[in-house]
Amino acid sequence: MASLTSLISSPPSSTNNIFPKRTSQLSAPIGRLQTLRKSQLAVTCKSSNVLAAAAAASRRDVLLGLGAGLYGAGAFVTDPFSAAFARPIDGPSQDVCKLATPSPGNPLQIECCPPAMAGRESKPFQFPSPSEPKRIRRPAHLASQDKEYVEKYKLAMKRMKCLPPEDPRSFFQQAKVHCAYCNGSYVQSSHTNLGLQIHFSWLFLPFHRMYLHFYERILGSLIQDPTFALPFWNWDHEDGMAIAEMFKDPESPLFDGLRNVHHLPSNKPLDLRWDRVTEDKPFERIRDDNYARVYELMVSGAQRRLEFFGPKYRAGDPPPAGGGGTSERLHNMAHLWTGGHNQQFGEDMGNFYSAGRDPIFYVHHCNVDRLWNVWKTIGGFRFDFDDYDYLNTSFLFYDENSDLIKIKVKDVLDPQALGLEYEDRPIPWRNSRPVPTAANAARTATAAAFGGPAEAQAAVGPRFPLVLEKVTTVMVPRPKKGRTAKEKSAASEILVVEGIELEGDKVVQFEVVINDDPDNPSGPSNSEFAGSFLNIPHVHGNNGHNKFVTGLRMDITELLEDIGAENDDQIQVTLVPKKSDGPVTIGGLKIEYSS
Ligand code: C2O
């Protein structure tokens, strides 16, 4: 097997099946080379390995003359909420790996394929031996004060960045893992006509847990420390909302030059409802809205697994796109907020193809992973899926010994078995149940009917599909009203925004409020706020023009109680568009029940 370096420097031959055929190849634009150097050469290595790695990475960001022509054409519409085939996804095909792209319409193509995978035998995953010490992940803002830990972490990251670029454990190869699984490199091994996507479905949480597991063990092995653990970005607590100090030193291997400079000053909290414009919201406002959003996406809106984990995704299904479960929607804004605000594709964090290039990506995902554990402690119907296909879905990763490992979803459902623990932290958002606006608080007391009969309102409502350009109000009939406690415990009431059509490489966002004043729609701290949609730019599998259709599911059972609308025949839903980079069309709104 030729090494990756030789494959890069020699023109790809038609017999090599790691790369697709390239019809024309230009050199990467100068600006691109410069950004990579500036952001990723913050470390000096004894050898010139880092330079070589960055140069190789840049060479691999090749411009393809044909752009989107590489992929098959044809519109490609999918309902991610229905699983067509009862079969587990058997990981990516080892024989097919395509150039990835941040945007099919753009000629920039990126080589995200791992080295030497074709024809290679993978080993089955082995749990760490119980005699291994535990790895305890701590909040990054507290770990920042532990000098010894920070030095260790920096040394491990530095060594990772200094590994030769063809080494699967190197920083560059590890960053590519995310790109390959997200931006169109891989196809399903059992259905090579279908792209593989690890976001926007029930695979989101387990895939990222696996990724962190191998990443962390590689770092630990590079400093011979079996206790080494990544920190977590504790953005669900007011003390941890800002980017932790250890990530801010431009000389440190934990730094990334492609972050939004407005968000670096100390104590600038991650704003889970950032509108991409406002930078001067008071801390308390952001904190309270964040808590309310975490409450919505972990508690009231996440009572059942389908809503929390996201749609089911099985072998033979087209790659899911957009939407995702509340666990994923909760995590999206940190990408957009952290990423470069003046980069073409939001690099690094603001685009899935480049997110793995920022060390903070892994720290952000540790918190997402931690919140998965926390969710299961909240009670009710909050369990992992036990679906056969889910449990047996597998992925491929290189481990700390550079062995290719096949790992299954069922291998990562118990963090204990992985030798993993999170330091306990208070969860202040647990008590942040939103409160109704004054108008609805009054209604709760009087229980008056809202808005009149469904038929009368439907006639004057907007027609679907509608292009969402302005605040739009729609009456949505409820199939059942006045549900008993027993009915509510048997099934949640879900508001579904269906047929959301957009372009995958564009930021698109809107919010949804219920029985609220359309001229003054509520924020997350009010019960009327049902949820929001945000698309982080990505590529939708093997679809040539990157339009996709998705849905948004919001559990409104508790919301309806809080606004006194349980006995109404219909609800008034208002869609509030937010600053987006591309158009969005809405196919319709309906109520569904989820058990
Ligand atoms: Cu794979 Cu935060 O994304």
Coordinates of C-alpha atoms and ligand atoms in Angstrom, one line a residue:
M1 CA 0.0 0.0 0.0
A2 CA 1.4 3.4 -1.0
S3 CA 1.8 5.9 1.8
L4 CA -0.5 8.9 1.9
T5 CA 2.4 11.2 1.2
S6 CA 3.4 9.4 -2.0
L7 CA -0.2 9.4 -3.1
I8 CA -0.4 13.2 -2.6
S9 CA 2.8 14.0 -4.4
S10 CA 2.2 11.6 -7.3
P11 CA -0.8 12.0 -9.6
P12 CA -3.5 9.5 -8.5
S13 CA -3.6 6.5 -10.7
S14 CA -6.8 4.8 -11.9
T15 CA -6.0 1.7 -9.9
N16 CA -5.9 3.5 -6.6
N17 CA -9.3 3.4 -5.1
I18 CA -8.7 5.6 -2.1
F19 CA -9.3 8.7 -4.1
P20 CA -11.8 9.3 -6.8
K21 CA -10.6 10.2 -10.3
R22 CA -9.6 13.8 -10.6
T23 CA -10.2 15.3 -13.9
S24 CA -8.4 18.6 -13.4
Q25 CA -6.4 19.9 -10.5
L26 CA -5.3 23.4 -9.8
S27 CA -3.3 24.6 -6.9
A28 CA -5.0 25.8 -3.7
P29 CA -5.6 29.5 -3.6
I30 CA -3.0 31.6 -1.8
G31 CA -5.4 32.9 0.8
R32 CA -6.3 29.4 1.8
L33 CA -2.6 28.4 2.4
Q34 CA -2.2 31.5 4.5
T35 CA -5.1 30.8 6.7
L36 CA -4.0 27.2 7.4
R37 CA -0.5 28.4 8.3
K38 CA -1.6 31.2 10.6
S39 CA -4.1 29.1 12.4
Q40 CA -2.4 25.9 12.7
L41 CA 1.3 26.6 13.1
A42 CA 1.0 28.1 16.6
V43 CA 3.4 25.4 17.7
T44 CA 7.1 24.9 17.0
C45 CA 8.3 21.3 16.6
K46 CA 11.9 20.2 16.7
S47 CA 11.5 18.8 13.2
S48 CA 9.8 20.6 10.4
N49 CA 6.9 18.2 10.7
V50 CA 4.3 20.8 11.4
L51 CA 5.3 22.8 8.4
A52 CA 5.2 19.6 6.3
A53 CA 1.8 18.7 7.8
A54 CA 0.3 22.1 7.1
A55 CA 1.7 22.1 3.6
A56 CA 0.4 18.7 2.9
A57 CA -3.0 19.6 4.3
S58 CA -3.0 22.7 2.1
R59 CA -2.0 20.6 -1.0
R60 CA -4.9 18.4 -0.2
D61 CA -7.3 21.2 -0.3
V62 CA -7.4 21.1 -4.0
L63 CA -9.5 23.0 -6.4
L64 CA -11.4 20.8 -8.7
G65 CA -12.3 22.3 -12.0
L66 CA -15.5 20.3 -12.2
G67 CA -16.8 21.1 -8.7
A68 CA -20.2 19.6 -8.1
G69 CA -19.9 17.6 -11.4
L70 CA -18.0 14.9 -9.4
Y71 CA -21.2 13.8 -7.8
G72 CA -24.2 12.3 -9.5
A73 CA -26.9 14.8 -10.3
G74 CA -30.6 14.4 -9.4
A75 CA -32.9 15.9 -6.8
F76 CA -32.9 13.9 -3.6
V77 CA -35.5 14.4 -1.0
T78 CA -35.8 12.4 2.2
D79 CA -37.9 12.2 5.2
P80 CA -35.4 11.5 8.0
F81 CA -38.1 10.5 10.4
S82 CA -39.0 7.3 8.6
A83 CA -36.6 4.4 8.4
A84 CA -37.1 2.4 5.3
F85 CA -34.9 -0.6 6.0
A86 CA -34.4 -2.6 9.2
R87 CA -30.6 -3.0 9.0
P88 CA -27.7 -1.6 10.9
I89 CA -25.3 0.7 9.1
D90 CA -22.1 -1.3 8.6
G91 CA -19.7 1.7 8.7
P92 CA -18.1 3.5 5.7
S93 CA -16.9 1.4 2.8
Q94 CA -13.2 1.1 3.0
D95 CA -12.8 1.0 -0.7
V96 CA -14.6 4.2 -1.6
C97 CA -13.6 7.6 -0.3
K98 CA -14.3 10.7 -2.2
L99 CA -13.0 14.2 -2.0
A100 CA -15.1 16.2 0.5
T101 CA -16.4 19.7 -0.1
P102 CA -17.8 22.4 2.1
S103 CA -20.2 23.4 -0.6
P104 CA -21.0 21.4 -3.8
G105 CA -21.5 24.6 -5.7
N106 CA -18.0 25.7 -4.9
P107 CA -14.9 24.3 -6.6
L108 CA -13.0 23.9 -3.3
Q109 CA -12.6 20.1 -2.6
I110 CA -10.9 18.7 0.4
E111 CA -9.1 15.4 0.9
C112 CA -10.5 14.1 4.1
C113 CA -9.9 10.3 3.6
P114 CA -7.9 8.5 6.2
P115 CA -4.6 6.9 5.2
A116 CA -4.3 3.3 3.8
M117 CA -7.8 2.1 4.6
A118 CA -8.7 0.2 1.5
G119 CA -8.3 -3.6 1.8
R120 CA -7.1 -3.2 5.4
E121 CA -8.3 -5.6 8.0
S122 CA -10.1 -3.9 10.9
K123 CA -9.9 -5.2 14.5
P124 CA -13.0 -5.4 16.7
F125 CA -13.2 -2.9 19.5
Q126 CA -11.9 -4.0 22.9
F127 CA -13.0 -2.3 26.1
P128 CA -10.2 -0.8 28.2
S129 CA -9.1 -3.2 30.8
P130 CA -10.9 -2.6 34.2
S131 CA -7.4 -2.2 35.7
E132 CA -6.8 0.9 33.7
P133 CA -7.1 4.1 35.7
K134 CA -10.3 6.1 35.1
R135 CA -10.2 9.1 32.9
I136 CA -12.0 12.0 34.6
R137 CA -13.1 14.8 32.4
R138 CA -13.2 18.1 34.2
P139 CA -14.8 21.5 33.3
A140 CA -12.3 23.4 31.1
H141 CA -12.7 26.7 33.0
L142 CA -11.6 25.0 36.3
A143 CA -9.0 22.8 34.6
S144 CA -7.5 26.1 33.2
Q145 CA -6.4 26.9 36.7
D146 CA -4.5 23.7 37.1
K147 CA -1.1 24.5 35.7
E148 CA 0.2 21.0 35.6
Y149 CA -2.9 19.7 33.8
V150 CA -2.7 22.5 31.2
E151 CA 1.0 21.8 30.5
K152 CA 0.2 18.1 30.0
Y153 CA -2.7 18.8 27.7
K154 CA -0.6 21.3 25.7
L155 CA 2.3 18.8 25.4
A156 CA 0.0 16.1 24.2
M157 CA -1.6 18.4 21.6
K158 CA 1.8 19.6 20.5
R159 CA 3.0 16.1 20.0
M160 CA -0.2 15.3 18.1
K161 CA 0.4 18.3 15.9
C162 CA 4.0 17.2 15.4
L163 CA 3.3 13.7 14.2
P164 CA 4.0 13.1 10.5
P165 CA 0.9 14.1 8.5
E166 CA 0.4 10.5 7.2
D167 CA 0.2 9.2 10.7
P168 CA -3.5 8.4 11.4
R169 CA -3.0 9.7 15.0
S170 CA -1.8 13.1 13.8
F171 CA -3.7 16.3 14.4
F172 CA -4.4 16.7 10.7
Q173 CA -5.7 13.1 10.2
Q174 CA -7.8 13.3 13.3
A175 CA -9.4 16.6 12.1
K176 CA -10.2 14.9 8.9
V177 CA -12.2 12.2 10.6
H178 CA -15.0 14.6 11.2
C179 CA -14.8 16.0 7.7
A180 CA -14.9 12.5 6.1
Y181 CA -17.9 11.4 8.1
C182 CA -19.8 14.6 7.5
N183 CA -18.9 16.2 4.2
G184 CA -19.5 13.6 1.6
S185 CA -16.3 11.5 1.6
Y186 CA -17.8 8.2 2.7
V187 CA -20.5 5.9 1.4
Q188 CA -22.2 3.2 3.3
S189 CA -20.4 -0.1 2.9
S190 CA -23.5 -2.0 2.2
H191 CA -24.9 0.6 -0.1
T192 CA -22.1 2.3 -2.0
N193 CA -24.6 4.5 -3.8
L194 CA -25.5 6.2 -0.6
G195 CA -23.5 8.7 1.3
L196 CA -22.8 8.3 5.0
Q197 CA -23.6 11.1 7.5
I198 CA -23.2 11.0 11.2
H199 CA -25.1 14.1 12.1
F200 CA -28.9 14.7 12.1
S201 CA -29.9 11.3 13.3
W202 CA -29.7 9.0 16.3
L203 CA -26.0 8.3 15.4
F204 CA -25.0 11.8 16.4
L205 CA -24.3 11.1 20.1
P206 CA -22.7 7.7 19.8
F207 CA -20.5 8.6 16.9
H208 CA -19.0 11.6 18.7
R209 CA -18.5 9.6 21.9
M210 CA -16.4 7.2 19.9
Y211 CA -14.4 10.0 18.2
L212 CA -13.6 11.5 21.6
H213 CA -12.7 8.1 23.0
F214 CA -10.0 7.5 20.4
Y215 CA -8.8 11.1 20.3
E216 CA -8.4 11.2 24.1
R217 CA -6.5 7.9 24.2
I218 CA -4.2 9.1 21.4
L219 CA -3.4 12.2 23.4
G220 CA -2.8 10.2 26.5
S221 CA -0.5 7.8 24.8
L222 CA 1.6 10.6 23.3
I223 CA 2.5 11.7 26.9
Q224 CA 2.4 8.2 28.4
D225 CA -0.4 9.2 30.7
P226 CA -3.2 6.7 30.9
T227 CA -5.2 9.0 33.2
F228 CA -5.2 11.8 30.6
A229 CA -8.7 13.1 30.0
L230 CA -10.0 15.9 27.8
P231 CA -11.7 18.8 29.6
F232 CA -15.4 19.7 28.9
W233 CA -16.7 23.1 27.9
N234 CA -19.2 23.6 30.7
W235 CA -21.4 26.1 28.8
D236 CA -24.5 25.0 30.6
H237 CA -23.2 26.6 33.8
E238 CA -22.7 30.4 34.1
D239 CA -19.1 30.0 35.2
G240 CA -18.2 27.9 32.2
M241 CA -20.0 29.7 29.4
A242 CA -17.0 31.6 28.1
I243 CA -14.1 30.0 26.1
A244 CA -11.8 28.8 28.8
E245 CA -8.5 30.7 29.4
M246 CA -6.3 27.8 28.3
F247 CA -7.6 28.1 24.7
K248 CA -6.8 31.7 24.3
D249 CA -3.0 31.9 24.3
P250 CA -2.0 32.4 20.6
E251 CA 1.3 30.6 21.3
S252 CA -0.4 27.5 22.6
P253 CA -1.2 24.3 20.6
L254 CA -4.7 24.7 22.1
F255 CA -5.2 27.9 20.1
D256 CA -6.9 28.2 16.7
G257 CA -6.6 31.5 14.8
L258 CA -9.9 30.9 13.0
R259 CA -12.2 31.8 15.9
N260 CA -14.6 34.7 16.1
V261 CA -12.5 37.4 17.7
H262 CA -15.5 39.1 19.2
H263 CA -16.1 36.0 21.3
L264 CA -12.6 35.7 22.8
P265 CA -12.6 38.4 25.5
S266 CA -12.7 36.8 28.9
N267 CA -16.1 36.0 30.3
K268 CA -17.9 36.6 27.0
P269 CA -20.5 33.8 27.3
L270 CA -21.5 31.5 24.5
D271 CA -24.9 32.8 23.4
L272 CA -27.1 29.8 22.5
R273 CA -29.5 32.2 20.9
W274 CA -26.9 34.4 19.1
D275 CA -28.4 36.2 16.1
R276 CA -25.0 36.5 14.3
V277 CA -25.2 40.3 14.8
T278 CA -25.7 41.4 18.4
E279 CA -22.5 41.4 20.5
D280 CA -23.6 43.5 23.4
K281 CA -26.3 41.6 25.2
P282 CA -25.8 41.7 29.0
F283 CA -24.3 38.6 30.6
E284 CA -27.4 37.9 32.7
R285 CA -29.6 38.0 29.7
I286 CA -27.5 35.5 27.8
R287 CA -27.2 33.3 30.9
D288 CA -30.9 33.2 31.6
D289 CA -31.8 32.5 28.0
N290 CA -29.1 29.8 27.8
Y291 CA -30.6 28.1 30.9
A292 CA -34.0 28.3 29.4
R293 CA -32.8 26.8 26.1
V294 CA -31.0 24.0 27.9
Y295 CA -34.1 23.3 29.8
E296 CA -36.2 23.2 26.6
L297 CA -33.7 20.9 24.8
M298 CA -32.9 18.6 27.8
V299 CA -36.2 18.6 29.7
S300 CA -39.5 19.8 28.3
G301 CA -38.6 19.3 24.7
A302 CA -36.7 16.1 25.2
Q303 CA -39.1 13.8 27.0
R304 CA -38.7 10.9 24.6
R305 CA -35.8 9.4 22.8
L306 CA -36.8 10.1 19.3
E307 CA -36.9 13.8 20.0
F308 CA -33.6 13.8 22.0
F309 CA -31.5 11.5 19.8
G310 CA -32.9 12.4 16.5
P311 CA -34.4 10.4 13.6
K312 CA -33.6 6.7 13.1
Y313 CA -31.1 6.0 10.4
R314 CA -30.5 2.5 9.0
A315 CA -28.5 0.9 6.2
G316 CA -30.1 1.8 2.9
D317 CA -31.5 5.1 4.1
P318 CA -30.3 8.2 2.3
P319 CA -28.1 10.3 4.5
P320 CA -30.1 12.4 6.9
A321 CA -29.8 16.2 6.8
G322 CA -30.7 19.1 9.1
G323 CA -32.8 19.1 12.1
G324 CA -31.5 16.3 14.3
G325 CA -32.5 15.6 17.9
T326 CA -32.6 18.2 20.7
S327 CA -29.2 16.9 21.8
E328 CA -27.8 18.0 18.5
R329 CA -29.8 21.2 18.2
L330 CA -28.5 22.2 21.6
H331 CA -24.9 21.9 20.4
N332 CA -25.2 23.6 17.0
M333 CA -24.8 27.3 18.1
A334 CA -21.4 26.7 19.7
H335 CA -20.1 25.8 16.3
L336 CA -21.4 29.0 14.6
W337 CA -20.5 31.2 17.5
T338 CA -17.0 30.0 17.9
G339 CA -16.1 29.8 14.1
G340 CA -14.4 32.5 12.2
H341 CA -17.0 35.2 11.4
N342 CA -15.1 36.4 8.3
Q343 CA -14.1 33.1 6.8
Q344 CA -15.7 31.9 3.6
F345 CA -17.2 28.8 5.1
G346 CA -17.2 29.8 8.8
E347 CA -13.9 27.9 9.4
D348 CA -12.9 26.3 11.6
M349 CA -15.8 25.6 14.1
G350 CA -18.6 27.1 12.0
N351 CA -18.5 24.4 9.3
F352 CA -18.5 20.6 9.9
Y353 CA -15.8 20.0 7.3
S354 CA -13.2 22.1 9.3
A355 CA -14.5 21.9 12.9
G356 CA -12.1 19.2 13.9
R357 CA -9.2 21.6 13.2
D358 CA -10.0 23.5 16.3
P359 CA -8.9 21.9 19.6
I360 CA -12.0 23.3 21.3
F361 CA -14.2 21.2 19.1
Y362 CA -13.4 18.1 21.2
V363 CA -13.9 20.1 24.4
H364 CA -17.3 21.3 23.2
H365 CA -18.3 17.7 22.3
C366 CA -17.2 16.4 25.7
N367 CA -19.9 18.6 27.2
V368 CA -22.5 17.4 24.6
D369 CA -21.4 13.9 25.6
R370 CA -21.7 14.7 29.3
L371 CA -25.2 16.1 28.8
W372 CA -26.2 12.7 27.2
N373 CA -25.4 11.2 30.6
V374 CA -27.2 13.9 32.5
W375 CA -30.3 13.5 30.3
K376 CA -30.6 9.9 31.3
T377 CA -30.6 10.9 35.0
I378 CA -33.6 13.3 34.6
G379 CA -36.0 10.4 34.5
G380 CA -39.3 9.7 32.8
F381 CA -38.8 8.0 29.5
R382 CA -35.2 9.0 29.0
F383 CA -33.5 5.8 28.0
D384 CA -31.1 4.9 25.3
F385 CA -32.5 3.2 22.2
D386 CA -32.4 -0.6 22.3
D387 CA -33.1 -1.0 18.6
Y388 CA -31.0 -3.8 17.1
D389 CA -30.0 -1.7 14.1
Y390 CA -28.9 1.1 16.4
L391 CA -26.9 -1.1 18.7
N392 CA -25.1 -2.7 15.8
T393 CA -24.3 0.3 13.7
S394 CA -20.5 0.4 13.3
F395 CA -17.8 2.9 12.4
L396 CA -14.1 2.8 11.8
F397 CA -11.4 4.7 13.7
Y398 CA -7.7 4.5 14.1
D399 CA -6.7 4.0 17.7
E400 CA -3.6 5.0 19.7
N401 CA -1.6 2.1 18.2
S402 CA -2.6 3.2 14.7
D403 CA -4.8 0.0 14.5
L404 CA -8.0 0.3 12.5
I405 CA -10.9 -0.4 14.9
K406 CA -14.4 -1.3 14.1
I407 CA -16.6 0.0 17.0
K408 CA -20.3 -0.4 17.4
V409 CA -22.9 1.9 19.0
K410 CA -23.5 -0.7 21.7
D411 CA -19.9 -0.4 22.7
V412 CA -20.3 3.1 23.9
L413 CA -23.6 3.3 25.7
D414 CA -22.0 2.7 29.1
P415 CA -19.4 5.4 29.8
Q416 CA -18.2 3.4 32.8
A417 CA -17.2 0.5 30.6
L418 CA -15.1 3.0 28.6
G419 CA -13.3 4.0 31.8
L420 CA -14.8 7.4 31.5
E421 CA -16.2 9.8 34.1
Y422 CA -17.3 13.4 34.3
E423 CA -16.7 15.6 37.2
D424 CA -20.0 16.3 38.8
R425 CA -21.3 19.8 38.1
P426 CA -24.5 21.6 39.2
I427 CA -27.1 21.9 36.6
P428 CA -28.8 25.3 37.2
W429 CA -30.9 25.0 34.1
R430 CA -32.9 22.2 35.6
N431 CA -35.0 24.8 37.4
S432 CA -35.3 27.1 34.5
R433 CA -38.8 26.2 33.4
P434 CA -39.9 29.1 31.3
V435 CA -42.9 31.3 32.4
P436 CA -45.8 32.3 30.3
T437 CA -46.3 35.9 29.1
A438 CA -48.8 38.0 31.0
A439 CA -51.5 37.4 28.3
N440 CA -51.3 33.6 28.6
A441 CA -50.8 33.6 32.3
A442 CA -54.3 35.3 32.4
R443 CA -55.6 32.6 30.1
T444 CA -54.3 29.8 32.2
A445 CA -56.5 31.2 34.9
T446 CA -59.7 31.6 32.8
A447 CA -59.1 28.7 30.3
A448 CA -60.8 30.7 27.5
A449 CA -60.8 29.2 24.0
F450 CA -58.1 30.5 21.7
G451 CA -58.6 31.8 18.2
G452 CA -61.9 30.2 17.2
P453 CA -62.6 27.0 15.3
A454 CA -59.8 25.4 13.1
E455 CA -61.8 25.5 9.8
A456 CA -62.4 29.2 10.0
Q457 CA -58.8 30.1 10.6
A458 CA -57.3 27.6 8.1
A459 CA -59.0 29.5 5.3
V460 CA -57.2 32.7 6.0
G461 CA -53.8 31.1 6.8
P462 CA -50.8 31.1 4.5
R463 CA -50.5 28.5 1.8
F464 CA -47.9 25.8 1.9
P465 CA -45.2 25.4 0.8
L466 CA -44.3 28.9 1.8
V467 CA -41.0 30.7 1.5
L468 CA -40.2 32.0 5.0
E469 CA -39.3 35.6 4.4
K470 CA -41.2 37.3 7.2
V471 CA -42.9 36.5 10.5
T472 CA -45.7 34.1 9.6
T473 CA -48.6 32.9 11.7
V474 CA -50.4 29.7 11.1
M475 CA -53.3 28.0 12.9
V476 CA -52.6 24.3 13.5
P477 CA -55.4 22.0 14.5
R478 CA -54.9 19.6 17.4
P479 CA -56.2 16.1 16.8
K480 CA -56.8 15.7 20.6
K481 CA -57.6 18.2 23.2
G482 CA -57.8 18.1 27.0
R483 CA -55.6 15.1 27.1
T484 CA -55.6 13.3 30.5
A485 CA -52.5 12.7 32.6
K486 CA -52.5 9.1 31.4
E487 CA -52.7 10.0 27.8
K488 CA -49.9 12.5 28.2
S489 CA -47.7 9.9 29.9
A490 CA -48.4 7.5 27.1
A491 CA -47.4 9.9 24.4
S492 CA -46.0 13.4 24.0
E493 CA -47.6 16.0 21.8
I494 CA -45.1 17.0 19.1
L495 CA -45.4 20.1 16.9
V496 CA -43.7 19.1 13.6
V497 CA -42.5 21.7 11.1
E498 CA -42.3 19.5 8.0
G499 CA -40.8 19.9 4.6
I500 CA -38.2 22.4 5.6
E501 CA -36.2 22.9 2.4
L502 CA -32.9 24.7 2.3
E503 CA -29.4 24.5 0.9
G504 CA -27.1 22.6 3.2
D505 CA -24.1 24.9 2.9
K506 CA -26.0 27.9 4.1
V507 CA -26.7 29.1 7.6
V508 CA -30.5 29.1 8.0
Q509 CA -32.3 29.8 11.2
F510 CA -35.8 30.5 12.4
E511 CA -37.7 30.4 15.7
V512 CA -41.1 29.0 16.6
V513 CA -43.5 30.5 19.1
I514 CA -47.0 29.4 20.1
N515 CA -50.1 31.5 21.0
D516 CA -47.8 34.5 21.1
D517 CA -47.9 38.1 19.8
P518 CA -46.4 37.9 16.3
D519 CA -45.3 41.5 16.6
N520 CA -43.4 40.8 19.7
P521 CA -42.4 37.1 19.7
S522 CA -41.1 35.7 23.0
G523 CA -37.6 34.4 23.7
P524 CA -36.7 31.2 25.4
S525 CA -37.4 32.4 28.9
N526 CA -41.1 32.5 28.0
S527 CA -43.2 29.4 27.7
E528 CA -44.5 30.4 24.3
F529 CA -41.1 29.8 22.8
A530 CA -41.3 26.3 21.3
G531 CA -37.9 26.0 19.7
S532 CA -35.6 27.0 16.9
F533 CA -34.1 25.7 13.7
L534 CA -30.4 26.3 12.8
N535 CA -28.5 24.8 10.0
I536 CA -24.7 24.5 10.4
P537 CA -23.2 24.5 6.9
H538 CA -22.5 21.0 5.8
V539 CA -22.7 18.8 2.7
H540 CA -25.7 16.6 2.2
G541 CA -24.1 13.3 1.3
N542 CA -23.9 12.4 -2.3
N543 CA -26.4 15.0 -3.5
G544 CA -25.1 17.1 -6.3
H545 CA -26.8 20.4 -5.6
N546 CA -27.1 20.2 -1.8
K547 CA -30.8 21.1 -1.4
F548 CA -32.4 19.0 1.2
V549 CA -35.6 18.6 3.0
T550 CA -35.8 18.1 6.7
G551 CA -38.2 18.5 9.7
L552 CA -38.2 20.0 13.1
R553 CA -39.9 18.2 16.0
M554 CA -40.8 20.1 19.2
D555 CA -42.3 18.4 22.2
I556 CA -44.9 20.9 23.4
T557 CA -46.7 18.8 26.0
E558 CA -45.4 20.9 28.9
L559 CA -45.5 24.1 26.9
L560 CA -49.3 23.7 26.3
E561 CA -49.8 23.2 30.1
D562 CA -47.8 26.3 30.9
I563 CA -49.7 28.6 28.5
G564 CA -53.1 27.2 29.3
A565 CA -53.8 25.9 25.9
E566 CA -54.5 22.2 26.7
N567 CA -58.2 22.4 25.9
D568 CA -57.9 24.3 22.7
D569 CA -58.8 22.9 19.3
Q570 CA -55.9 24.5 17.7
I571 CA -52.8 26.5 18.4
Q572 CA -51.5 29.6 16.7
V573 CA -47.9 28.9 15.6
T574 CA -45.7 31.8 14.5
L575 CA -42.5 31.2 12.5
V576 CA -39.9 34.0 13.1
P577 CA -37.1 34.0 10.5
K578 CA -33.6 35.0 11.8
K579 CA -30.6 36.2 9.9
S580 CA -29.9 33.5 7.3
D581 CA -27.7 33.2 4.3
G582 CA -30.1 31.3 2.1
P583 CA -33.8 30.8 1.5
V584 CA -35.9 28.4 3.4
T585 CA -39.2 26.9 2.4
I586 CA -41.7 25.4 4.8
G587 CA -43.8 22.5 3.7
G588 CA -46.4 22.5 6.5
L589 CA -47.1 22.2 10.2
K590 CA -48.9 19.5 12.1
I591 CA -49.3 17.9 15.5
E592 CA -48.1 14.3 16.0
Y593 CA -47.9 12.0 19.1
S594 CA -44.7 10.4 20.1
S595 CA -44.4 7.5 22.6
Ligands
C2O1 CU1 -19.9 16.4 14.4 CU2 -20.4 19.3 16.7 O1 -20.3 18.2 15.2

